[in-house]
Structures are given as C-alpha cells and as structure tokens.
Coordinates of C-alpha atoms in Angstrom, one line a residue:
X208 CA -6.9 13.0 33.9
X209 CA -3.6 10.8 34.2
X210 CA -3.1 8.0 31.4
X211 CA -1.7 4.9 31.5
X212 CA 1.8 5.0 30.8
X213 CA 1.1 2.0 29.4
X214 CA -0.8 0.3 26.9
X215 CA -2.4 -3.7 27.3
X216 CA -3.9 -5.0 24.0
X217 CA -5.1 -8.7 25.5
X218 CA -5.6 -10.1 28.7
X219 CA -3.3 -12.9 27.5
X220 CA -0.5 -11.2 26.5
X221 CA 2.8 -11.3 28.6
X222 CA 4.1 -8.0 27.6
X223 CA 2.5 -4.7 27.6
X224 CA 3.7 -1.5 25.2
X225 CA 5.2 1.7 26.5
X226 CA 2.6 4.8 25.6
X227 CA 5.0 7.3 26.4
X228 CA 9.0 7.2 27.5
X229 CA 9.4 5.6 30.7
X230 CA 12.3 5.8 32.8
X231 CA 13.9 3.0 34.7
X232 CA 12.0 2.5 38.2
X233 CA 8.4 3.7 37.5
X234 CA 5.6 1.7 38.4
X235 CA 3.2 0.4 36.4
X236 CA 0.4 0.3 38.9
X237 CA -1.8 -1.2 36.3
X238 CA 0.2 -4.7 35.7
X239 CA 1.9 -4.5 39.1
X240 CA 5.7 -4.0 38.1
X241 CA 8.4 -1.7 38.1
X242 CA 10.6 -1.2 35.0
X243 CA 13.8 -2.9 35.5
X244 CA 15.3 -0.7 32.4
X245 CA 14.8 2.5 30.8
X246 CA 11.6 2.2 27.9
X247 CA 11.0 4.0 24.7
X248 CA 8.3 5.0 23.9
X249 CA 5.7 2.0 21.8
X250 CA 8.4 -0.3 23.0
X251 CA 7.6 -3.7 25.0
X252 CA 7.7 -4.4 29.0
X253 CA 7.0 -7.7 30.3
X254 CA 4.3 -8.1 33.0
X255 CA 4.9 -12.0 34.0
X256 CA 7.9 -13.9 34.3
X257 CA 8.6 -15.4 30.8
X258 CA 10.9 -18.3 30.8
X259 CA 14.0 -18.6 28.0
X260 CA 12.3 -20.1 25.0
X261 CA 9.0 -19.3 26.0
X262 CA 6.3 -17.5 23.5
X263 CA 5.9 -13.8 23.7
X264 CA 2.1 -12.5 23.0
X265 CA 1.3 -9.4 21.5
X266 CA -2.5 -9.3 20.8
X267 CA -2.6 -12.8 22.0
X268 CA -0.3 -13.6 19.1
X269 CA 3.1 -15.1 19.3
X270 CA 5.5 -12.5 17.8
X271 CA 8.9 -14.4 18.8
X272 CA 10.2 -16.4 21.9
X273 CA 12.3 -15.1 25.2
X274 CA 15.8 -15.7 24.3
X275 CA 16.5 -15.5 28.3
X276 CA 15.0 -16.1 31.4
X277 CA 12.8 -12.6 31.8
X278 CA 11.5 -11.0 34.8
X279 CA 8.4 -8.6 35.0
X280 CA 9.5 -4.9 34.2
X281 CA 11.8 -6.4 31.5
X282 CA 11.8 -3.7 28.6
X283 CA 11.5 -6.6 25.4
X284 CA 12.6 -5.8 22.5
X285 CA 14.9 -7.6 19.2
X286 CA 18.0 -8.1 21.9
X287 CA 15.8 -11.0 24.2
X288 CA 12.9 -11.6 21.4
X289 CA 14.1 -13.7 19.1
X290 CA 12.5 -15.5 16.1
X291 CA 12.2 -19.5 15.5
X292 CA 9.6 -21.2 13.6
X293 CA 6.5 -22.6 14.8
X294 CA 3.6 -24.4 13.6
X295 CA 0.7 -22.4 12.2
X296 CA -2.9 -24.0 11.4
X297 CA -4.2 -22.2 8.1
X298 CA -7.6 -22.9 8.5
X299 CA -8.5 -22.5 5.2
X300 CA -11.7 -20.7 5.1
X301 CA -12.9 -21.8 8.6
X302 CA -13.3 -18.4 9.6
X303 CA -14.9 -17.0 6.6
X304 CA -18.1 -14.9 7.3
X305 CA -19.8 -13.5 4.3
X306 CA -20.0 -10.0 4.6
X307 CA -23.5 -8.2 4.9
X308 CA -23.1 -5.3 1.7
X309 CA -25.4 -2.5 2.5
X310 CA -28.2 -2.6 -0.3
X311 CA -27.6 -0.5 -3.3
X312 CA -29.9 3.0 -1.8
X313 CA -28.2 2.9 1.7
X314 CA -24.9 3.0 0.1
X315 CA -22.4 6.0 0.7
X316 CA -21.4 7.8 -3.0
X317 CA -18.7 10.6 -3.6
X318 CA -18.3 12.5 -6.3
X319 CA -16.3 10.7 -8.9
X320 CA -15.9 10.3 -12.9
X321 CA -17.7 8.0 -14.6
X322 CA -15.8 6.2 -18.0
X323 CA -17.4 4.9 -20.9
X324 CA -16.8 1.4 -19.6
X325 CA -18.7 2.4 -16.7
X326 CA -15.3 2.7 -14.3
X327 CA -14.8 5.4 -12.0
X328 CA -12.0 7.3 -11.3
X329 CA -11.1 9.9 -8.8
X330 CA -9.0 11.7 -10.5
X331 CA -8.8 12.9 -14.0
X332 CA -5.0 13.1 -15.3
X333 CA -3.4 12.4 -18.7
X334 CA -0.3 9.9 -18.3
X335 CA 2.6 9.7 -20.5
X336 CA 4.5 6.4 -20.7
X337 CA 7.2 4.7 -21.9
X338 CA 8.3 1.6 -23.3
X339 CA 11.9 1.6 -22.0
X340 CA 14.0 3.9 -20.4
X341 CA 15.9 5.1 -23.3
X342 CA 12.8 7.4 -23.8
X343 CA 12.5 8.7 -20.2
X344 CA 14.1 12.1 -21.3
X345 CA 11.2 12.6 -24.1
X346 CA 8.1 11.6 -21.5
X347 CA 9.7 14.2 -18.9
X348 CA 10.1 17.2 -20.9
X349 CA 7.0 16.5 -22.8
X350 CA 4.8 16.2 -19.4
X351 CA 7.2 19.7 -17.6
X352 CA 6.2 21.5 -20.7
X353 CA 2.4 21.0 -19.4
X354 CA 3.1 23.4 -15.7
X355 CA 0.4 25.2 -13.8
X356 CA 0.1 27.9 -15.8
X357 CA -0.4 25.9 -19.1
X358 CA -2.9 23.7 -17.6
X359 CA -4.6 26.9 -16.6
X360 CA -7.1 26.5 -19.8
X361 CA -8.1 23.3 -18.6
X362 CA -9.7 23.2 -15.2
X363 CA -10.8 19.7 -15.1
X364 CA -7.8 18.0 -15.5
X365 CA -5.3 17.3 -12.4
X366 CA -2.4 16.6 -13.9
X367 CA -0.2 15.7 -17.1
X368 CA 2.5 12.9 -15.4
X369 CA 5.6 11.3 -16.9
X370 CA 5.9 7.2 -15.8
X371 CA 9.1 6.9 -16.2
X372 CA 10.8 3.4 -14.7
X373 CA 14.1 1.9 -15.6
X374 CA 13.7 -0.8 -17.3
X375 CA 12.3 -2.3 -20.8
X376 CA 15.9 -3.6 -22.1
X377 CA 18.4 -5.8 -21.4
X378 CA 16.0 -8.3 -20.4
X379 CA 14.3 -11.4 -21.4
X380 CA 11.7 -10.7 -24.1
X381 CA 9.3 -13.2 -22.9
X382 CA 8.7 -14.4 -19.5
X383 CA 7.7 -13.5 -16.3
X384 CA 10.0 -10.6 -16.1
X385 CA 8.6 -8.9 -19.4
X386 CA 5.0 -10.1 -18.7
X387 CA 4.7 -8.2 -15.1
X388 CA 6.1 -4.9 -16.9
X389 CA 3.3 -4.9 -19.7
X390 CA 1.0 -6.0 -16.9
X391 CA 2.1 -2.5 -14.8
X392 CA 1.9 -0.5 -17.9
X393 CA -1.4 -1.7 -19.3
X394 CA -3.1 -1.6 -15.8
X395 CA -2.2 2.1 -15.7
X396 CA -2.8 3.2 -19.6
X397 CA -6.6 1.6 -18.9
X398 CA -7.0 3.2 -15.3
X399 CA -10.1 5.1 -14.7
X400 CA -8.4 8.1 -13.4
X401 CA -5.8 8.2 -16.8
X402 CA -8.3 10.2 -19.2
X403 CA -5.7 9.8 -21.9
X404 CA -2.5 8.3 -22.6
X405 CA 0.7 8.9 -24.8
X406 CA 2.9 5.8 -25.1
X407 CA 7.0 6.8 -26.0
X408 CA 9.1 4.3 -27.5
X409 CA 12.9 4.3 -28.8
X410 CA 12.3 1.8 -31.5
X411 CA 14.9 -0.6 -30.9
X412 CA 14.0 -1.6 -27.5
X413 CA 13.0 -5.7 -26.5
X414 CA 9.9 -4.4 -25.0
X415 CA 8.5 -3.6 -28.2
X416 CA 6.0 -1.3 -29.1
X417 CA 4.1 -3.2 -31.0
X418 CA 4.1 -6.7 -29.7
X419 CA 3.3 -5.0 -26.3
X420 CA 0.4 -3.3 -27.7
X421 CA -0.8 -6.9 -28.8
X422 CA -0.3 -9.0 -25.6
X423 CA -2.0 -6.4 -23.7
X424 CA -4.9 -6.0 -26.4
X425 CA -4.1 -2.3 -26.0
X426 CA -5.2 -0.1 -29.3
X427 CA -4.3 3.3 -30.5
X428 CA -6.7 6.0 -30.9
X429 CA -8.5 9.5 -29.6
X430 CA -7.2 8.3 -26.1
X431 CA -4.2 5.9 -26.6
X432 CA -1.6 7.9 -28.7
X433 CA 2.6 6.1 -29.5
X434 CA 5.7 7.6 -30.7
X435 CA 8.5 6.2 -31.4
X436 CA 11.7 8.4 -31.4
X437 CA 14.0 6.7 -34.2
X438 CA 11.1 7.1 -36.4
X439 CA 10.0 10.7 -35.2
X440 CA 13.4 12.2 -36.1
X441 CA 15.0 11.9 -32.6
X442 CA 14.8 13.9 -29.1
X443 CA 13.5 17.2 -30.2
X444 CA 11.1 16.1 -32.8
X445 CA 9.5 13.5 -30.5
X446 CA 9.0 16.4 -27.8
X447 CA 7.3 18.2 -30.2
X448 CA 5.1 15.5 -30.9
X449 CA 4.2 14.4 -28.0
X450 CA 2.9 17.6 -27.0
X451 CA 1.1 18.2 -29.8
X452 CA -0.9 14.8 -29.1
X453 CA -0.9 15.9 -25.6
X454 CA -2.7 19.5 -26.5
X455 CA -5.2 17.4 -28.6
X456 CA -5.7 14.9 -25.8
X457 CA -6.3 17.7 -23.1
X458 CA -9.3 19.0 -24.8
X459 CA -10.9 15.9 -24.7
X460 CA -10.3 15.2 -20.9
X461 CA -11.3 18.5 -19.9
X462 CA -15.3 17.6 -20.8
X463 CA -15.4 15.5 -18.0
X464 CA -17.8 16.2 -14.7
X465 CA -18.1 15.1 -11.2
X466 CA -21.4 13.1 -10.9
X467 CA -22.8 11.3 -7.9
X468 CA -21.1 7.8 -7.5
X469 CA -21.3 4.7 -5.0
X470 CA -18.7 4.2 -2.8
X471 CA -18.8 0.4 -4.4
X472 CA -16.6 2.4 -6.8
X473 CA -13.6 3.3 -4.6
X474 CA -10.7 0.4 -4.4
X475 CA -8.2 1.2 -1.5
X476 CA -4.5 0.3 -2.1
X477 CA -3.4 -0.5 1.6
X478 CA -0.3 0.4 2.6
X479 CA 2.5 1.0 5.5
X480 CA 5.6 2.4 6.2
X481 CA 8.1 3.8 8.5
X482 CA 6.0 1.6 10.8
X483 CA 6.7 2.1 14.8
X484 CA 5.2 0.4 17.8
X485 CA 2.3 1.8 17.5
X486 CA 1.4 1.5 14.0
X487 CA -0.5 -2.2 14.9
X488 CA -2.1 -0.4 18.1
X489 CA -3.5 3.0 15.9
X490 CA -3.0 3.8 12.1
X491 CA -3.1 -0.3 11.2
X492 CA -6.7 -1.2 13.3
X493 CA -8.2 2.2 12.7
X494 CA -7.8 1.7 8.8
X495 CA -8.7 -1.8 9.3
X496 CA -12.0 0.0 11.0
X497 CA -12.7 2.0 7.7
X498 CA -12.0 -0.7 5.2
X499 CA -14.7 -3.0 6.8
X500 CA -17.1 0.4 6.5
X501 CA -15.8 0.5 2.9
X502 CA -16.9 -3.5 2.2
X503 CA -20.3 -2.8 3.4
X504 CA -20.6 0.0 1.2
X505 CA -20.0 -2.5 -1.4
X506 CA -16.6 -0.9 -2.2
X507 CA -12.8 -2.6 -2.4
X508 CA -9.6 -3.0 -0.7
X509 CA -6.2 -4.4 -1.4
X510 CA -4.2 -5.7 1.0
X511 CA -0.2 -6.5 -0.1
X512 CA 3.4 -6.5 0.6
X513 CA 3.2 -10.2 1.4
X514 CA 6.9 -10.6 3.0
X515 CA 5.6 -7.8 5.9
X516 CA 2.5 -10.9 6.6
X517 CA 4.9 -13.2 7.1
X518 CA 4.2 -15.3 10.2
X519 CA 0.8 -14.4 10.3
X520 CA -0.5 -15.6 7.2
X521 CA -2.4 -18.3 9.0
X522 CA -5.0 -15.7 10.5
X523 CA -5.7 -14.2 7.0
X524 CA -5.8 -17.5 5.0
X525 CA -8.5 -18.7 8.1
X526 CA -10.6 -15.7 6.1
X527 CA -10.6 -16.7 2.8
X528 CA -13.8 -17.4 1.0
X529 CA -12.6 -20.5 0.0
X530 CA -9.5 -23.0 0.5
X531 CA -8.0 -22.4 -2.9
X532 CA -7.9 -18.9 -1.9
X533 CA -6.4 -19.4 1.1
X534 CA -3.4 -22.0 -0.8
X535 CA -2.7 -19.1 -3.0
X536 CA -2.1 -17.2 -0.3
X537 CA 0.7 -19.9 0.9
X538 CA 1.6 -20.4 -2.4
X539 CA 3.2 -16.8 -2.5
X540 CA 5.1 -17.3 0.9
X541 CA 6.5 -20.7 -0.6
X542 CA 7.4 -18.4 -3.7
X543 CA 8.6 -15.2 -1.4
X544 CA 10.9 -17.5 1.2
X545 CA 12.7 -19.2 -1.9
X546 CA 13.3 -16.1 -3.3
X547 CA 15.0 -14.6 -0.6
X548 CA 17.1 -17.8 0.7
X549 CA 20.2 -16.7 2.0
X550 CA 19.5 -12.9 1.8
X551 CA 20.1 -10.5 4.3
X552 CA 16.3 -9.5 4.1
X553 CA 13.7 -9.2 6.8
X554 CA 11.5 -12.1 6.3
X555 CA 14.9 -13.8 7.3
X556 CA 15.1 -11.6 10.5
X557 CA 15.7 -8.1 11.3
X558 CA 13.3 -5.7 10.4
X559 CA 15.0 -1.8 9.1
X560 CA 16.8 0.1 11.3
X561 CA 13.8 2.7 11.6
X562 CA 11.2 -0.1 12.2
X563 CA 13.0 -1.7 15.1
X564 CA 13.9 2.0 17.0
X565 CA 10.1 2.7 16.8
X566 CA 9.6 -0.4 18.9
X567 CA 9.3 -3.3 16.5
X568 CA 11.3 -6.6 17.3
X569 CA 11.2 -8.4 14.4
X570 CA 9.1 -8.9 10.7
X571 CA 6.6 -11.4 12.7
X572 CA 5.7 -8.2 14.7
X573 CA 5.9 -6.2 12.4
X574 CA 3.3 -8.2 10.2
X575 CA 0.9 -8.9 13.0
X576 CA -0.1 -4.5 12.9
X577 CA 0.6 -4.8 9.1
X578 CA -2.4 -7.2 8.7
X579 CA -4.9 -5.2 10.8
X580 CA -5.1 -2.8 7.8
X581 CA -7.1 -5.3 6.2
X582 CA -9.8 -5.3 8.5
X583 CA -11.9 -8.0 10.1
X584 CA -14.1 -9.1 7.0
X585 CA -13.4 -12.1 4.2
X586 CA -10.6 -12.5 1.6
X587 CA -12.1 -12.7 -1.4
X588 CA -9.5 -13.5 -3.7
X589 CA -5.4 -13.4 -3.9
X590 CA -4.0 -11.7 -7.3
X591 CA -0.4 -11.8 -8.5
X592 CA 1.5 -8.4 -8.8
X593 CA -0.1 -5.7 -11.3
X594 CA -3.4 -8.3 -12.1
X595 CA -6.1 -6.7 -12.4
X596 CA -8.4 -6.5 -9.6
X597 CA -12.2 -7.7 -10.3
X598 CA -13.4 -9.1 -7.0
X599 CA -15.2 -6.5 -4.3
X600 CA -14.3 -7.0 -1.1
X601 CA -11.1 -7.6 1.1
X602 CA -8.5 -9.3 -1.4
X603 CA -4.7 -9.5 -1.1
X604 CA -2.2 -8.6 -4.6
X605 CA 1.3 -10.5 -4.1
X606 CA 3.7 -7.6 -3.8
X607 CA 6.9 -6.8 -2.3
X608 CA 7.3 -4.8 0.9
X609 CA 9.0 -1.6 -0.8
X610 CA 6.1 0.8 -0.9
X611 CA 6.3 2.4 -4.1
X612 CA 6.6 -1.1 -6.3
X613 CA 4.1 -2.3 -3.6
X614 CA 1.4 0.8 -4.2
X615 CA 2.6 0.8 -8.0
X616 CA 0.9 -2.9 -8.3
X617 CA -2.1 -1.9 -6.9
X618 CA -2.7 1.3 -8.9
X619 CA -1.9 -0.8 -12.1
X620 CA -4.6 -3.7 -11.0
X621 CA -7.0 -0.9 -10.9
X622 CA -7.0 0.9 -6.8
X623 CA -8.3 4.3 -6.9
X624 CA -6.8 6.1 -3.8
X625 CA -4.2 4.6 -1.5
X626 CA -4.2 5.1 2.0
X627 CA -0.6 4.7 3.7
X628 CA -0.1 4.6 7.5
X629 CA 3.3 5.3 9.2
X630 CA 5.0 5.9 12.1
X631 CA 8.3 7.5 11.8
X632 CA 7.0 9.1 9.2
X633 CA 7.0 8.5 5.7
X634 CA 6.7 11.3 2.8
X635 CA 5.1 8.7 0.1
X636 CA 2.8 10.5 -2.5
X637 CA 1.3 8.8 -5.6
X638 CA -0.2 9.3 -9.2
X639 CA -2.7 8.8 -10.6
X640 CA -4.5 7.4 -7.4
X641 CA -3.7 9.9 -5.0
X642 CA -2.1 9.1 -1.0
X643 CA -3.9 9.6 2.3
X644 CA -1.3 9.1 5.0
X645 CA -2.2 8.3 8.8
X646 CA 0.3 8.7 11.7
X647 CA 0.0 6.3 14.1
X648 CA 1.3 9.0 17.1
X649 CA 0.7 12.3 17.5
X650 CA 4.6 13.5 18.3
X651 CA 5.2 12.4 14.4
X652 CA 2.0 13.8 13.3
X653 CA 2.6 17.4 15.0
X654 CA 6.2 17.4 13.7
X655 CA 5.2 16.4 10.1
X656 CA 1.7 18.4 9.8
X657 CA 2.7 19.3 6.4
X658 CA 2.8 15.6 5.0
X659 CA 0.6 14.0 7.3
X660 CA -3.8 13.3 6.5
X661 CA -5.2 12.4 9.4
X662 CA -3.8 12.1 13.2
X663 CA -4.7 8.6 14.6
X664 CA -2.4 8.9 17.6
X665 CA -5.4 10.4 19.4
X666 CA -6.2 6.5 19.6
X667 CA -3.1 5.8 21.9
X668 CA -3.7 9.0 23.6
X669 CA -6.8 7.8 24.9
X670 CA -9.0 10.8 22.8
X671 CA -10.2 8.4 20.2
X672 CA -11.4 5.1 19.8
X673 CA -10.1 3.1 16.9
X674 CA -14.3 2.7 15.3
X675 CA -14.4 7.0 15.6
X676 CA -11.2 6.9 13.5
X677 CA -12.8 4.3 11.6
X678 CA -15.5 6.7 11.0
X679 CA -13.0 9.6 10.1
X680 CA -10.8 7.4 7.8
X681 CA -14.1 6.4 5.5
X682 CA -15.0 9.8 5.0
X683 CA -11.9 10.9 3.9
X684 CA -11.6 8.2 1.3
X685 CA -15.3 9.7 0.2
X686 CA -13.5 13.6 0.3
X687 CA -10.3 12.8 -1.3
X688 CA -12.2 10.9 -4.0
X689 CA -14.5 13.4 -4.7
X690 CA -11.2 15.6 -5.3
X691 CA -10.2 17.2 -2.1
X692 CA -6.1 17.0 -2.5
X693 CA -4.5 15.2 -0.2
X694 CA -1.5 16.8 1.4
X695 CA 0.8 14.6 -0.5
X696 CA -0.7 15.6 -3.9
X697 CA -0.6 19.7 -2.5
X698 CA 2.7 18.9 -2.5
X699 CA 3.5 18.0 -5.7
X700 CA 4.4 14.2 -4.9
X701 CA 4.4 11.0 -6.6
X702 CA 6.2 11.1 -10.3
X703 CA 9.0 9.5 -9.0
X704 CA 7.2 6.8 -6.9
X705 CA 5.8 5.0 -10.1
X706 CA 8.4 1.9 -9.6
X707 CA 7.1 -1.3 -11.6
X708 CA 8.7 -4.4 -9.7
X709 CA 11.9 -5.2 -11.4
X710 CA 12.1 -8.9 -10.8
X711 CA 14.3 -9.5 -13.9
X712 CA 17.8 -9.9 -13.7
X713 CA 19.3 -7.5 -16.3
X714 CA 21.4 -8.6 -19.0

C-alpha cells in the first residue's frame, strides 16, 4: 500500500507535516498542491494561501504567524513562522472533567515493593548522598567499591548509587536557593525505591549536616546513616566507613520481596527531549494515551519543564480542577518570563539547534507536542520544583526544560519510573526511578535500538494507532515497574543525570 507522504492533524489547520523527505515538485494529491521547495522530513507545507501576519495552525492551534505572504506548497518552517504574542483565554477550570478511576478490583497491579509507610517503589537501591561537593570523591569510591560482583551476595538489591551534584557551598544559607537543595535531597533519601541511605558531609560546609537533617525532619538510624569527613579522619577513613555502613545497610535491603501492587502506586515523571516534528504527532499523544490508562487505574503522572508549555498554557490551565490551580499554573510563567528577560533562551524564541532541524519552528510548537504527554484528563494540582507529590492524577511540578534537573525534581517529589520521548534521539537514563524512552520515528529508533524502549514511529507510519501504543506504553510502565530493566538501566545509565536545579547564584 502507498502512504501519504504527508501527514494532516486537523481539518483546520493551514499547514500539513512532511512524513517522509519530499523533494521539490511532488504532488500532494491529498491537499491538492505541489511543493514549491525541497521538505524534510516532519517538517511543515502549507496547503492554503496564508497571508503575511496571518496565524499558522498546527492541531488547530496557532504556533506562530506567516512572516510573508505564503503560497500553497510553501515548505514552513522558523525562516517564514515567526512568533508574536497573542491573547490566550485561560479558562480556569472550564474544561475540567473529573476523571472516572476504575474501582479498587478492576484495577491493573505490577509487581512492586511495599515500605513500611505503605509506599511503593519499583526499584530497590541503596543511595549515597552528599551534603556538598567537597565530599563527591568519598560518595563515588564508596558506591564503585559496591560492582557487580560484590553485589553478587545480594540479589535483591539493584544498585548502590553515588548522588553527587555541585553545589552545597558558596551559597546563601537560607533561602530559596538552599531550601530547593534540601528539598531534592530529602525527596530522594525518603524515596520508596532508596532502601537505605548514607548521607556524606565535609563538616565545614553552609549546607550543614545537621541543620539540614532538622529542616527536612530527616533522622539517623538502621536506614538513614551520616559521616562527616573532618571528623572521620579524612578521605580514606570516611571511605572506609561508609562502606562499612553500606555492608550493614545491604543486608537489610536484601529482605525485601516483590508482592502484588496496584497500579495506583506507579507515579510517571513525564518527559521529552531531542524532540523533532514528529514527537507532538507520535511519542507525545501516544504517552498522553497511556497516562490517561494510568489515571483510571488510579495511578499518577507528572507533567513539567514549564518554559517547553509556554504558549499553551491556556489549554492546560482550562483542565485544572480548580481556578487556583489553574493561577498557579500562570503564576510560574510570570515567575519563568522574568527570569529569563533578556536571555538568549527559547521561551524568548529559537528553540536548540537539534529541535528546529527535526522540524520544529519555534518553543510555541515545540510546547504544543510537549503538552500532549499529559494526556486528555484533569490537572489536579501544580507543585513547585522537588515538592513532594501527594495528589493522584494528572498534576504539573514547575521545573526547567533541561531534562536531567527536570526528571531530577520529579524523582525527588516522589515519581517512580520516568518515561522520556525523543526524536533525535536522546541517551537519558535515571536512578533510582528508572527511564523508558519512546522514539517518535522509526529511522531514529532502528538506528538507536540499543537506547531506545519502545518504537512509536509505527504511529506515523500508518502501522499503529496512537490508543494501541497507548496500550503498549501502560504495560510497559506495569513490566519495567515490576523490574524488567529498561535499556537505559542495562546500560548502566543515570549516576551522572542526578542534577538538583542550581538556581542560586554562587558566591
């Protein structure tokens, strides 16, 4: 069967997206042009005349205006779709729809690990952190001294991982700065999937070990272990230390089981990257797909990276359960577009260099497939960075766009797997909550088999529909979280991606 070369998402859109390279002069018999340029593939093509300073619709959704006069067969793209500003109606809950939660028998479980608190993790690792950098050295060598082979004796354990970050010093010792750092740590020390945790300090440090034990109402014992270097002995002794808390720690974790759980358990960290022009037609809508499965099963999912939802906000904050929810939402943007006032940054304009050769004009683009990951159900409630996440349901955590401080908030308010979609094709891996990642096209996906979870380009290729990947999305979340390893975590990545957002301006 011949396919489209194209692909319409709306009736009312004026543009339609390349689904394969397309030379100059082909005919789209479909929309009744001829291309007037040579198109890359998931790039634009205009199907109408569009006069200069006219709206361009994506998904009927304006994602710039024509900086020209355009004639059908255009190919559109950042050089003639430029962004202006333009009035948006929040709606503040007018669209809200409670959402109908399967009851409690009908729900779909995995096999996870259930705490004491009555959390449940998907993974079972022990996590060694610090207080400031000055003690990354000691976390490292302490957590490389527990390999494969040594973690040989204990089978139920996944991992022993250093979270090691850069800062802790040289910054204000109270504030909003300091306060978001304890926030990241503490969420992590108390996730479900960290069976234990041993807490370096250097002693001299203005996060200090002590008053961040007290703000965070954190306590040492069987589980919770400190040491602090200048009153260890130094380097070598604290190494020594630490793994003998470690060794103590390890027998402890490794009593777990695997029991039977609800999927009302699993909280999704939602994230994208190396997005392309199809990332909004594919990986975005077919995760969207799963995460409203995942809300009827009772279960969570956290959408972020608020400066990629800029100029679209107004169709998330028409979902919120309530208008307060939906100012907090704007709240952030106010926050986010003061923040970045006179930087070269893209919720000023151009998106990165990879984003816009995949096909994508500009962040309003760009933002309009980003929020598809969040499905079609309610926003229940908007979180700042690292807060931990108590509401079911579809919420949003204020975040930055940078996917590791991004997927880093998220696993500190409490997400137990993270599912990342990309299109150029990003290697992101995370601990503890381990990565699925989706490619939105099957070119990437083939080409990157080795890092990639699931192939949602079928979707553009016209051998899937977005509610079968849907399907195939929710029942990996159920696989992975009942301990499957996801190709990211086969490989061994993730240490490095634990990046706490460093908002504070160092001293």
């Amino acid at each position: 069967m011949i396919k489209a070369p194209t692909i319409r998402l709306d009736p009312a859109d004026n543009v339609v997206v390349a689904r394969i390279e397309i030379p100059k002069g082909t005919a789209i018999e479909a929309e009744g042009v001829k291309t007037l340029q040579d198109v890359p593939m998931g790039h634009k093509i205009a199907t109408r005349p569009i006069k200069k300073g006219d709206p361009v619709l994506k998904y009927d959704t304006i994602i710039g205006f024509a900086g020209e006069d355009i004639d059908p067969g255009t190919w559109m793209h950042s050089h003639n779709v430029l962004m202006d500003s333009f009035a948006k109606d929040y709606r503040h809950g007018k669209d809200y729809r409670p959402t109908e939660v399967l009851p409690a028998g009908e729900r779909a479980s995995f096999m996870g690990i259930r705490r004491a608190d009555g959390r449940v993790g998907t993974r079972n690792c022990i996590g060694i952190f610090i207080t400031v950098n000055c003690s990354a050295t000691v976390a490292r060598r302490i957590a490389n001294y527990f390999d494969a082979e040594r973690l040989a004796d204990y089978p139920n354990v996944d991992a022993v991982v250093p979270f090691v970050h850069e800062q802790g010093c040289g910054m204000e010792m109270t504030g909003e700065p300091m306060d978001l750092l304890r926030r990241t740590l503490s969420g992590y020390i108390r996730h479900p999937n960290i069976a234990g945790a041993l807490v370096c300090s250097l002693g001299c440090e203005r996060n200090n070990l002590q008053r961040f034990f007290e703000s965070e109402g954190l306590e040492t014992g069987k589980t919770i272990r400190t040491i602090t270097m200048q009153e260890t002995g130094g380097t070598a002794a604290a190494i020594e230390a630490g793994k003998k808390a470690i060794r103590e720690m390890l027998d402890e974790a490794n009593t777990v089981t695997r029991e039977p759980c609800s999927a009302e358990h699993i909280m999704v960290g939602l994230q994208c990257g190396g997005s392309d022009g199809f990332s909004g037609l594919s990986a975005n809508p077919a995760l969207g797909k799963a995460v409203d499965i995942l809300v009827r099963n009772g279960g969570t999912a956290i959408l972020s990276e608020t400066p990629e939802l800029y100029g679209v906000e107004h169709t998330l904050t028409a979902r919120a359960r309530t208008p307060e929810i939906g100012q907090k939402f704007v709240d952030r943007f106010t926050w986010w577009l003061e923040y970045n006032k006179g930087k070269d940054t893209q919720i000023n304009g151009k998106v990165s260099p990879g984003n816009n050769a995949g096909g994508i004009a500009n962040i309003i683009e760009k933002a309009l497939g980003g929020a598809k990951k969040g499905g079609s159900t309610g926003v229940n409630e908007v979180y700042l960075y690292a807060e931990p996440v108590k509401e079911h349901g579809l919420v949003i955590m204020d975040t930055p766009g940078y996917d590791p401080v991004s997927a880093t908030g998220q696993t500190a308010g409490g997400a137990n797997l993270i599912c990342f979609t990309t299109g150029r094709g990003s290697c992101f891996g995370s601990y503890p909550a381990p990565t699925i990642k989706l490619a939105s096209n099957t070119p990437m996906f083939q080409r990157m088999q080795g890092d990639m979870d699931i192939n949602c380009g079928t979707v553009i290729d016209g051998d899937a529909t977005l509610d079968e990947m849907g399907e195939e999305i929710f029942q990996r979340f159920l696989d992975i979280a009942s301990g499957v390893k996801s190709k990211s975590e086969e490989l061994g990545v993730g240490e490095d991606e634990f990046i706490p957002w460093p908002i504070g301006v160092l001293a």
